[in-house]
Coordinates of C-alpha atoms in Angstrom, one line a residue:
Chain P
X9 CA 89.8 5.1 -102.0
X10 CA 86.4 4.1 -101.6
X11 CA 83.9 7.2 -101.2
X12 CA 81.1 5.2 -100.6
X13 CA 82.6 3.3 -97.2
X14 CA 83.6 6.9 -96.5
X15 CA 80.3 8.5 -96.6
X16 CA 78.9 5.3 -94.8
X17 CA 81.1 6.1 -91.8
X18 CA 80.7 10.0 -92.1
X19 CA 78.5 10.0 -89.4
X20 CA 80.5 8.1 -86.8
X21 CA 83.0 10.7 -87.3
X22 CA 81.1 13.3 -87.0
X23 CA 79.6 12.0 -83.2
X24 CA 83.6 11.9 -82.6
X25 CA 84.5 14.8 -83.5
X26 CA 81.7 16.7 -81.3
X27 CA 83.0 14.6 -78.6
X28 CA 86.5 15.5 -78.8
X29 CA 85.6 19.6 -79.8
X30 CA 83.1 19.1 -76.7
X31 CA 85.9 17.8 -74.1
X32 CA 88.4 20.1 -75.8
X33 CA 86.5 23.1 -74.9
X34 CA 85.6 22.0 -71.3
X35 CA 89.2 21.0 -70.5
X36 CA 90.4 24.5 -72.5
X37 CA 87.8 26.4 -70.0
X38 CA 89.2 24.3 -67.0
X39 CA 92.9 24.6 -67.8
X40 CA 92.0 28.4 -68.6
X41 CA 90.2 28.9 -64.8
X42 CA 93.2 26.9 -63.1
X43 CA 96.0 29.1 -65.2
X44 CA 94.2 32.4 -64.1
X45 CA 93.8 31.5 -60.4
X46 CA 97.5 29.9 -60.2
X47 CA 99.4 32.7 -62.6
X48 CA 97.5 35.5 -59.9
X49 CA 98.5 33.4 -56.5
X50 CA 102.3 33.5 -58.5
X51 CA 102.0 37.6 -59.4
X52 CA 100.5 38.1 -56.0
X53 CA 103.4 36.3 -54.2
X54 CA 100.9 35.1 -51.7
X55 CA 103.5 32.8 -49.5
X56 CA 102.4 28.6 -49.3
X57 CA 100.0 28.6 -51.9
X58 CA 102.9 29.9 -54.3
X59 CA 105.1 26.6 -53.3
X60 CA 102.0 24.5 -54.1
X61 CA 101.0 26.6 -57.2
X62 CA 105.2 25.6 -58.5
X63 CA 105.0 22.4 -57.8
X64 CA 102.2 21.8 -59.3
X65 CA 103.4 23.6 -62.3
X66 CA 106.6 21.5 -62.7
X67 CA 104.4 18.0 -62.0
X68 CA 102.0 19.0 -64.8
X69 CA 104.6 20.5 -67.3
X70 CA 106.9 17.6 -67.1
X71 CA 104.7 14.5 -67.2
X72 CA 102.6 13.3 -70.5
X73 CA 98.7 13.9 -70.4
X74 CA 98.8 10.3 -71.5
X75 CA 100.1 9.1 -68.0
X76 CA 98.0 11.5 -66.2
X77 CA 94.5 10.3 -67.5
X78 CA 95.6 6.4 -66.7
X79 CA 96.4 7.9 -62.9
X80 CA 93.3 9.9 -63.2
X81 CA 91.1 7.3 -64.7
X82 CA 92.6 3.9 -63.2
X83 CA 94.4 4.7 -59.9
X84 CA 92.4 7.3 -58.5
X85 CA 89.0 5.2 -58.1
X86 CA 91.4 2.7 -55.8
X87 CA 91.5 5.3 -53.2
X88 CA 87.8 5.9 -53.7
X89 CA 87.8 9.1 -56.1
X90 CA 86.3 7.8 -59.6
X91 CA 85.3 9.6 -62.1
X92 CA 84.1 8.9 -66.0
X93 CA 85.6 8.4 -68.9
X94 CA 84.4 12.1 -70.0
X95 CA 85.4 14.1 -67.0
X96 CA 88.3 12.0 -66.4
X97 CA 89.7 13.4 -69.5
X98 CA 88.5 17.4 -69.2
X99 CA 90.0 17.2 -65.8
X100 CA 92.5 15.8 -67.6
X101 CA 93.1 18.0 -70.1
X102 CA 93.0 21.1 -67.8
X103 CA 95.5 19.4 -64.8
X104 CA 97.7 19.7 -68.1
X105 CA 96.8 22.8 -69.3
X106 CA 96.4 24.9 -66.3
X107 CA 100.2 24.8 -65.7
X108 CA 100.7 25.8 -69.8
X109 CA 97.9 28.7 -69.0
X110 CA 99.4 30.3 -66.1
X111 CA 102.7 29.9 -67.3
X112 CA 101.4 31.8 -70.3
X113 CA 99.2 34.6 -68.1
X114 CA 101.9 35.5 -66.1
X115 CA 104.7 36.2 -68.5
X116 CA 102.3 38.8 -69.7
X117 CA 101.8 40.5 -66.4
X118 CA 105.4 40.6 -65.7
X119 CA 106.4 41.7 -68.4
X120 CA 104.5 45.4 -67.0
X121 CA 106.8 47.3 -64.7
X122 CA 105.5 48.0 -61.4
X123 CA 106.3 51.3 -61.7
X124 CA 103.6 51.7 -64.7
X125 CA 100.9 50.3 -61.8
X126 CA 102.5 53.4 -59.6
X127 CA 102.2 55.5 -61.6
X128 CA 98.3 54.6 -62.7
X129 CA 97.7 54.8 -58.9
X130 CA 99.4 58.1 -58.3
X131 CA 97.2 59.9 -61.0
X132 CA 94.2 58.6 -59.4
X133 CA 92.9 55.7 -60.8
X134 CA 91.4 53.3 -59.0
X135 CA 93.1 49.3 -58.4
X136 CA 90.2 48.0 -60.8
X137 CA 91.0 50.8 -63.7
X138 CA 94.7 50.4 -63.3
X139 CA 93.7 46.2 -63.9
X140 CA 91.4 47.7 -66.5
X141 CA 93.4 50.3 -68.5
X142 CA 96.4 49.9 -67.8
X143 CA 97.9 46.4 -67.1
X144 CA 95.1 43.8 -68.9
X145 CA 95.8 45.3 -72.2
X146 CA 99.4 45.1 -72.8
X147 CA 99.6 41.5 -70.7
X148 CA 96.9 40.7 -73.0
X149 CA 98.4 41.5 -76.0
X150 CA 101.9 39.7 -74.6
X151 CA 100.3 36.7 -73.7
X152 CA 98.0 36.4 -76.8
X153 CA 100.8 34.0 -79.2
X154 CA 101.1 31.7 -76.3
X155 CA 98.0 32.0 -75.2
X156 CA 96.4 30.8 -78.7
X157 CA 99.3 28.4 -79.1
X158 CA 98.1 26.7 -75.7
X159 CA 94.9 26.6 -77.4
X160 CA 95.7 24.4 -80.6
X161 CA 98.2 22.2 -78.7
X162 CA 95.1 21.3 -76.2
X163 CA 93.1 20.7 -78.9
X164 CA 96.0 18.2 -80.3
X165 CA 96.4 16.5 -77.2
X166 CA 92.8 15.6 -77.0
X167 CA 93.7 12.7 -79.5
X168 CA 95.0 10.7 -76.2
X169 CA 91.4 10.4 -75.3
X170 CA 91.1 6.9 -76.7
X171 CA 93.4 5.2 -74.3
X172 CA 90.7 5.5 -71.8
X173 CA 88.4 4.2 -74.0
X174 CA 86.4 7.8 -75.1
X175 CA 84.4 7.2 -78.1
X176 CA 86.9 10.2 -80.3
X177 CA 88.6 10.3 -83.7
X178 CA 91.4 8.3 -82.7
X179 CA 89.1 5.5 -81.2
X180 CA 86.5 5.4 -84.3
X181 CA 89.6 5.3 -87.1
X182 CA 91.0 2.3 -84.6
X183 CA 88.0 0.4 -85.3
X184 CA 86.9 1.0 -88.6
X185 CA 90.8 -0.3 -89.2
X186 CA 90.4 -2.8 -87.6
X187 CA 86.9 -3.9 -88.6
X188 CA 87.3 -3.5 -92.0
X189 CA 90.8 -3.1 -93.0
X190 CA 89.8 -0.3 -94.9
X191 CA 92.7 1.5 -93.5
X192 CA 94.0 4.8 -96.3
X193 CA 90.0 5.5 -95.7
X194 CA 90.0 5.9 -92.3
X195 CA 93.2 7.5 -92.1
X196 CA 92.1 9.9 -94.7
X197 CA 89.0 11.0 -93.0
X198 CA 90.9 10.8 -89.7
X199 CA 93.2 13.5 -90.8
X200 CA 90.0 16.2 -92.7
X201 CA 88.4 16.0 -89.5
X202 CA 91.8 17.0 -87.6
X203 CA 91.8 19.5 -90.3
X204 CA 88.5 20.9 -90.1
X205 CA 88.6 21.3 -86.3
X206 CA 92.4 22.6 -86.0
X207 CA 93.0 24.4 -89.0
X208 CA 90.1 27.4 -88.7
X209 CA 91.4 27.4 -85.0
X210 CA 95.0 28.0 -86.6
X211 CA 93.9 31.0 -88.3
X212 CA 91.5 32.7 -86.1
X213 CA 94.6 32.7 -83.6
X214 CA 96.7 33.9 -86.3
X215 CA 94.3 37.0 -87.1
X216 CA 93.7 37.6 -83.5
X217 CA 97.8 37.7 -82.7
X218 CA 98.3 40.3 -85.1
X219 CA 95.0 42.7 -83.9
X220 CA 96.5 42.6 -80.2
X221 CA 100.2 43.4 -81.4
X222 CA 100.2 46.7 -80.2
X223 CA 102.0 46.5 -77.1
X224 CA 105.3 46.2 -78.6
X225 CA 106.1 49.4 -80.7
X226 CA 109.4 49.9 -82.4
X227 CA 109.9 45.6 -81.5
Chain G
X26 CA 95.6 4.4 -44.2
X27 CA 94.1 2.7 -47.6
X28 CA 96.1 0.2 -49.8
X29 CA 98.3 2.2 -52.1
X30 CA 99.1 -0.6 -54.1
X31 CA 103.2 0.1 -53.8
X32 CA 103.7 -3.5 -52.7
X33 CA 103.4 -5.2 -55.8
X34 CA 106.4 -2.7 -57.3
X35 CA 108.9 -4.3 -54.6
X36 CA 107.7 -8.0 -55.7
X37 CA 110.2 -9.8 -58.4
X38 CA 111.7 -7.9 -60.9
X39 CA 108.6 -5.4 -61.3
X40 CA 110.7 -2.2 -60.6
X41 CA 113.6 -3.1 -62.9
X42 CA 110.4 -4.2 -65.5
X43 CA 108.8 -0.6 -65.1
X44 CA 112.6 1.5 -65.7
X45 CA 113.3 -1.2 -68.8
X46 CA 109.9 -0.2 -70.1
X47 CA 111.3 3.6 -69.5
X48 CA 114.7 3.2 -71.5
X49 CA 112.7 1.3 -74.3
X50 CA 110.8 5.0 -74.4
X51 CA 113.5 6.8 -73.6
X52 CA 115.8 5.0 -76.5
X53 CA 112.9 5.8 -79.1
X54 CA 113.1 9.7 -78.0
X55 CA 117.0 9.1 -77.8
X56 CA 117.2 7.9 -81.2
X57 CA 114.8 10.6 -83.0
X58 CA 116.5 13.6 -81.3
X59 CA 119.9 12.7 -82.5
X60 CA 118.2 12.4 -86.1
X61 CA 116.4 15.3 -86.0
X62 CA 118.7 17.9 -84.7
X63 CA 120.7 17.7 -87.5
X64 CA 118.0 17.3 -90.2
X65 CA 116.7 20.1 -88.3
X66 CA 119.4 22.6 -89.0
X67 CA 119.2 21.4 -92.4
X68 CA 115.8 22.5 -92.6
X69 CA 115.7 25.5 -91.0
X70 CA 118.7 26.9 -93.3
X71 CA 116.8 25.7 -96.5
X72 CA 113.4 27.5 -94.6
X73 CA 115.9 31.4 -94.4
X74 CA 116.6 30.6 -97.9
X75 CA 114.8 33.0 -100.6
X76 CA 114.0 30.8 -103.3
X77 CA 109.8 30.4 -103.4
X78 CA 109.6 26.6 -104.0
X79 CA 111.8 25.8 -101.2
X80 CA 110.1 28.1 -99.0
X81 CA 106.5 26.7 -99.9
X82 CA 107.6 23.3 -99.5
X83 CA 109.5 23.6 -96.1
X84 CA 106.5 25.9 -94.9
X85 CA 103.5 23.1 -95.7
X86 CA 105.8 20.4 -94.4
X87 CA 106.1 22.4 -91.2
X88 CA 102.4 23.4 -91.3
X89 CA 101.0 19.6 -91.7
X90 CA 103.1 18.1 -89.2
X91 CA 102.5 21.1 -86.9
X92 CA 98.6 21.2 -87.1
X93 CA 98.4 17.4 -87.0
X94 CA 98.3 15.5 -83.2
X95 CA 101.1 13.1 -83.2
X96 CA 99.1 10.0 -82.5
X97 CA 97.6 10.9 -85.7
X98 CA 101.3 11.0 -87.5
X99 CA 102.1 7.6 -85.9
X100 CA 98.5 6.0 -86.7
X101 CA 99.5 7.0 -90.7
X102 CA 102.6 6.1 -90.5
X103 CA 101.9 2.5 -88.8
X104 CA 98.7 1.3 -90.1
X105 CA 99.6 2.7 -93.4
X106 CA 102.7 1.9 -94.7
X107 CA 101.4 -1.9 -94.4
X108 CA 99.2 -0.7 -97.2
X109 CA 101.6 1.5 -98.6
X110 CA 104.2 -0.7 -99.0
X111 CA 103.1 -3.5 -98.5
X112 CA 105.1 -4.4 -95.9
X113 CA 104.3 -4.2 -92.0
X114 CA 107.2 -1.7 -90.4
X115 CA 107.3 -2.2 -86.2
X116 CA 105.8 -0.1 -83.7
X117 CA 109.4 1.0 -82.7
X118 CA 110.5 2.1 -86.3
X119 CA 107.2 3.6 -87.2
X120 CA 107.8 5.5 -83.7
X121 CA 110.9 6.7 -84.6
X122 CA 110.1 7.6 -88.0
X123 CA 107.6 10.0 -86.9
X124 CA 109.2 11.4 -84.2
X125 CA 111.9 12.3 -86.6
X126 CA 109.6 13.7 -88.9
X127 CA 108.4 15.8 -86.2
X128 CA 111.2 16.8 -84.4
X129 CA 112.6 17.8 -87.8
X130 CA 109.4 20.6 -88.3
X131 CA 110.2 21.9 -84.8
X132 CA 114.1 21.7 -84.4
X133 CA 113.7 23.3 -88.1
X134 CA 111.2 26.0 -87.2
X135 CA 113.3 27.0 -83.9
X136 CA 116.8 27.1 -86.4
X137 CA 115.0 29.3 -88.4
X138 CA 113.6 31.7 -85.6
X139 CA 117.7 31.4 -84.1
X140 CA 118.6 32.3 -87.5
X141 CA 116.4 35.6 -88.4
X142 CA 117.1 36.6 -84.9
X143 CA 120.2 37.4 -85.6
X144 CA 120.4 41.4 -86.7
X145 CA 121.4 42.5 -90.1
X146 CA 124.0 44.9 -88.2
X147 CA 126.1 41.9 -87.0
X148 CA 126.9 40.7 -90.6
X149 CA 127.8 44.3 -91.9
X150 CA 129.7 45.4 -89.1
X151 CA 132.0 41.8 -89.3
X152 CA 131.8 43.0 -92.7
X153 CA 133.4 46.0 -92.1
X154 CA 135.9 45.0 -90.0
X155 CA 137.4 42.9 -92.5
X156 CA 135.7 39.7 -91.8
X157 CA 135.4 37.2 -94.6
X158 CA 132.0 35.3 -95.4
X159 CA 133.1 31.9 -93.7
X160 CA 134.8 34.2 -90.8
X161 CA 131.4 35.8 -90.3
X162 CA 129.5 32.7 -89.8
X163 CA 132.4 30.9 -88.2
X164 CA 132.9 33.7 -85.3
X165 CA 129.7 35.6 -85.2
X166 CA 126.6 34.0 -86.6
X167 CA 127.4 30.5 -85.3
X168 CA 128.2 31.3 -82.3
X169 CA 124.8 33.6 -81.4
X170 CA 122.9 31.2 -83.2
X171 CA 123.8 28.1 -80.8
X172 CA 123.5 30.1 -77.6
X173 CA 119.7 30.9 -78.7
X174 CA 119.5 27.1 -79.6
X175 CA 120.3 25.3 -76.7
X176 CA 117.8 26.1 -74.5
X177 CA 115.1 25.4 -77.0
X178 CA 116.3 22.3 -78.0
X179 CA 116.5 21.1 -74.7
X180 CA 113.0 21.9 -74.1
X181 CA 112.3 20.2 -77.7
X182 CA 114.0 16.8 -75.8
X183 CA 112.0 17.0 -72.7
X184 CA 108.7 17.3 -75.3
X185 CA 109.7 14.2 -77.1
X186 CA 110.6 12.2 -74.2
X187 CA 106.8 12.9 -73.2
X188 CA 105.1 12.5 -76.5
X189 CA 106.8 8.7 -76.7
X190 CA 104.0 7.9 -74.0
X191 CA 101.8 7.8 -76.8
X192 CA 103.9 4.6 -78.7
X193 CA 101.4 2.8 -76.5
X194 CA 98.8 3.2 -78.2
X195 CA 100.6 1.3 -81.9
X196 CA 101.9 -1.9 -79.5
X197 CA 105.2 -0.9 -78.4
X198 CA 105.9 -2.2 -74.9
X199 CA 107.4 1.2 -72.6
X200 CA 106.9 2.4 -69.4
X201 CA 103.2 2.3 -69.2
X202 CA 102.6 -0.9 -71.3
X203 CA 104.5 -2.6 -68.6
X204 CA 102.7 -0.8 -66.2
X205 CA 99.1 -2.5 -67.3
X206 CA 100.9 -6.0 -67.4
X207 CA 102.5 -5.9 -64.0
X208 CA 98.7 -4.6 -62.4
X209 CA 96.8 -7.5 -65.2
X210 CA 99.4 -9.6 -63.7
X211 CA 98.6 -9.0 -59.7
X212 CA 95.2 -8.1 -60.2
X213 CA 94.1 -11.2 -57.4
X214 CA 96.9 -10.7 -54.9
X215 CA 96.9 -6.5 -54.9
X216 CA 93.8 -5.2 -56.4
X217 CA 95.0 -1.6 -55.9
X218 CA 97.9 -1.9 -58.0
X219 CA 96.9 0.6 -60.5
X220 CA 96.9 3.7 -58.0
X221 CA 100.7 2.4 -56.8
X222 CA 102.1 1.9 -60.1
X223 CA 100.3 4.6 -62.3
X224 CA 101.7 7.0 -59.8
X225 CA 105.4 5.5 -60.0
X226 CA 105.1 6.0 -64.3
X227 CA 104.2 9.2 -63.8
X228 CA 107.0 10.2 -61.3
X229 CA 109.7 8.4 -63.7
X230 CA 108.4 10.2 -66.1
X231 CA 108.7 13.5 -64.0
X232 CA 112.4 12.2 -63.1
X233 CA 113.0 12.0 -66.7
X234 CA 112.3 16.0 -67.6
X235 CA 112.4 17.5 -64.6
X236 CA 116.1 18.0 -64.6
X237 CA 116.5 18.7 -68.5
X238 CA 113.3 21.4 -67.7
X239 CA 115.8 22.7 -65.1
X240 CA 118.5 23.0 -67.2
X241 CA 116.9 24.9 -70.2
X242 CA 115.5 27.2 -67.4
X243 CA 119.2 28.0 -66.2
X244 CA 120.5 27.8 -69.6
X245 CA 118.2 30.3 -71.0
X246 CA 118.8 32.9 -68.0
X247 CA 122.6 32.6 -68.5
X248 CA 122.4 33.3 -72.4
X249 CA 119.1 34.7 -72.8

C-alpha cells in the first residue's frame, strides 16, 4: 500500500463522498415525502389514486434502481423531459425509495386497530390528537427497524450513481484504477469512505430502534 | 404522438438479443442462489451456535458484507483479485462469486432469525412427549423452520435477480449492456431508441420479479 498516492487522492474522495451523502439525502427526503403521501392515499382507501399508488408500488419494488436511472436519464429526454445527471439520480433514488417508504409507513399504521382511533374519538379527543397521541407513536415505533433499514439500503444504492456518469465513490475509484493501476489503494479507500458514511448511520439506527421499542410490551 | 423508439426492438434479432442479455443475468442470479441457500443454512446454524469465535466471526462477516453496497463487493472482488492473485477472473465468475458471498450473509442471517423464532416450548414439549433429538428436529423444528423460510427466500431471489443489473458496470454483457448496443447500433436510423428500449429492460425486468413478488406475498399469508 502506498500512503502517499492515498493521501494524494484523499481529496478527490472526499468531493465524492459529499456528492453521494448530498444526493443520498435529497433522494432519502424525496423517497420519504412520496412514501408518506402514497402509504396515507393506501390507509385512507381513497378509490383511483389507490390503484395508481399499487402500481406504482409493484413497478418500483420489482425493478433495479440501476435500470430506472438509464430510463430516467436516457429515454426520458427523447420524449422531451430531461433532466441532469444530479436530479436524475435523487429522482431516482426516491422513485425507488418511495415505494420501500410507504411500504414501511403503513405497516406501522395498520398494525393500530381501528377500534383504538374509536375509542380516542369517543373520550373526546380531537382527529389531530388522536394522529398525535395516539396512533403516530406506536406506528412510529413499528415502523422505526424498517424505516432506518430503508435508510442504509438508500444510502447503499447510491453507489449505482456512476453509470450515469456522477462524479461518486464508485466513479473516482474507476479512474484512479484505471489511471494508475494502483488498484488495492483505491479499493481500500473506496471501502473507509463506505465505512465512514454507512457505519455511524448503522448505529445511530441501531440506538434509535431500541429507544422507540416501546410499543410492543410482553413481545 | 412522438417517436417512442419501439421500432428498432421489432428489427432483426433485437428482441431475442435483449431476453438473451436477460437469461445471461438471470443465469448469474440462478447460479448464486442455488450456492447460497445451502451455504446459507450452513451459516445461519453455525451463527445460533454458542461458541464466541464462531459467533464473532459469522457476525463481522455478516456485518461487512451487509454495510457494504454490492458494486463495491464486485469492484474488490474483480479489479482485485488480478492483483491478488495474479490472475484476471471474468466478470461472470467475479459476479457470481460475490453474489454468493452475499446471498450467503442474508440467506444466513434469515436462517438464523427462522431458527431463534422457533419457541423454547416446542423443543420441551416434543421432549416430553417422548420425542427423540433427531425426532424433534426432523418433525417439529424443520418443519416450522422452512415454512418461515420460504417466503423470505423467495424475496431474497427477486433481490438478487435485481442487484445482477449492476454486472454492467465490471463488463459483463446482460439485459442492459445489450440494451446500449442495440440503441449505439441504430443511433442514425431511430434516434429515439433509448426511451423504447430502456423501457422494455425495465418491464422484463418487472416480468422477472413480479410473479416471484407475488408468490412470497401469497406464501407468507398462507404460512405466516
Amino acid at each position: 500500500m502506498n500512503i502517499d498516492f492515498m493521501l494524494e487522492y484523499l481529496p478527490l474522495y472526499e468531493k465524492a463522498a459529499v456528492l453521494t451523502v448530498r444526493i443520498g439525502c435529497e433522494g432519502i427526503l424525496i423517497a420519504l415525502s412520496v412514501g408518506v403521501i402514497c402509504a396515507l392515499i393506501q390507509y385512507g382507501k381513497i378509490p383511483v389514486l389507490r390503484r395508481i399508488v399499487s402500481v406504482y408500488i409493484e413497478l418500483s419494488r420489482n425493478t433495479p434502481l440501476l435500470v430506472q436511472l438509464f430510463f430516467i436519464y436516457y429515454g426520458l429526454p427523447k420524449i422531451g423531459i430531461s433532466t441532469n445527471a444530479e436530479v436524475c439520480g435523487a429522482l431516482g433514488l426516491g422513485f425507488l425509495g418511495g415505494s420501500y417508504m410507504s411500504e414501511a409507513i403503513r405497516s406501522g399504521l395498520e398494525t393500530i386497530e381501528p377500534i383504538q382511533t374509536e375509542s380516542a374519538l369517543s373520550l373526546g379527543l380531537k382527529p389531530y390528537q388522536v394522529m398525535r397521541y395516539v396512533i403516530l407513536p406506536q406506528a412510529v415505533s413499528v415502523s422505526m427497524p424498517a424505516f432506518m433499514a430503508n435508510i442504509i439500503f438508500l444510502l447503499k444504492e447510491t453507489s449505482v450513481f456512476s453509470a450515469i456518469s456522477l462524479m461518486d465513490l464508485m466513479f473516482t475509484a474507476k479512474d484512479l484504477i484505471g489511471l494508475y493501476y494502483k488498484t488495492t489503494e483505491s479499493l481500500f479507500m473506496l471501502v473507509v469512505f463506505y465505512l465512514i458514511i454507512l457505519l455511524p448511520v448503522s448505529i445511530i439506527g441501531r440506538i434509535i430502534e431500541r429507544r422507540v421499542r416501546y410499543a410492543g410490551f410482553g413481545a | 404522438m412522438p417517436d417512442l423508439g419501439l421500432e428498432v426492438l421489432f428489427k432483426g434479432k433485437n428482441m431475442i438479443r435483449l431476453l438473451g442479455g436477460l437469461w445471461a443475468a438471470l443465469k448469474i442470479s440462478l447460479i448464486s442462489v442455488a450456492l447460497s441457500i445451502p451455504l446459507g443454512i450452513l451459516l445461519g446454524i453455525l451463527m445460533v451456535r454458542k461458541e464466541v469465535v464462531i459467533r464473532a466471526v459469522t457476525r463481522i462477516y455478516l456485518e461487512f458484507i451487509r454495510i457494504m453496497p454490492q458494486l463495491v463487493l464486485l469492484f474488490i472482488v474483480f479489479f482485485g483479485s488480478a492483483r491478488a492473485f495474479g490472475s484476471d477472473i471474468s466478470g461472470e465468475l467475479s459476479s457470481v462469486i460475490v453474489f454468493t458471498l452475499w446471498g450467503t450473509a442474508e440467506m444466513g442471517d434469515l436462517v438464523r432469525g427462522a431458527i431463534i423464532s422457533i419457541p423454547k416450548h416446542q423443543y420441551e414439549s416434543s421432549a416430553a412427549l417422548g420425542l427423540k433429538n433427531s425426532q424433534t428436529y426432523f418433525y417439529i423444528i424443520i418443519p416450522q423452520t422452512v415454512r418461515r423460510l420460504i417466503p423470505l427466500s423467495v424475496n431474497l431471489i427477486t433481490r438478487m435477480i435485481k442487484t445482477t443489473s449492476l454486472v454492467l458496470m465490471i463488463g459483463v454483457v446482460e439485459v442492459t449492456k445489450v440494451a446500449q448496443q442495440i440503441i449505439e447500433a441504430n443511433r442514425m436510423t431511430s434516434p429515439n431508441a433509448a426511451f423504447g428500449v430502456y423501457l422494455t429492460v425495465f418491464l422484463l425486468y418487472f416480468i422477472a420479479c413480479w410473479p416471484l413478488s407475488l408468490l412470497a406475498r401469497h406464501l407468507e399469508r398462507k404460512w405466516g
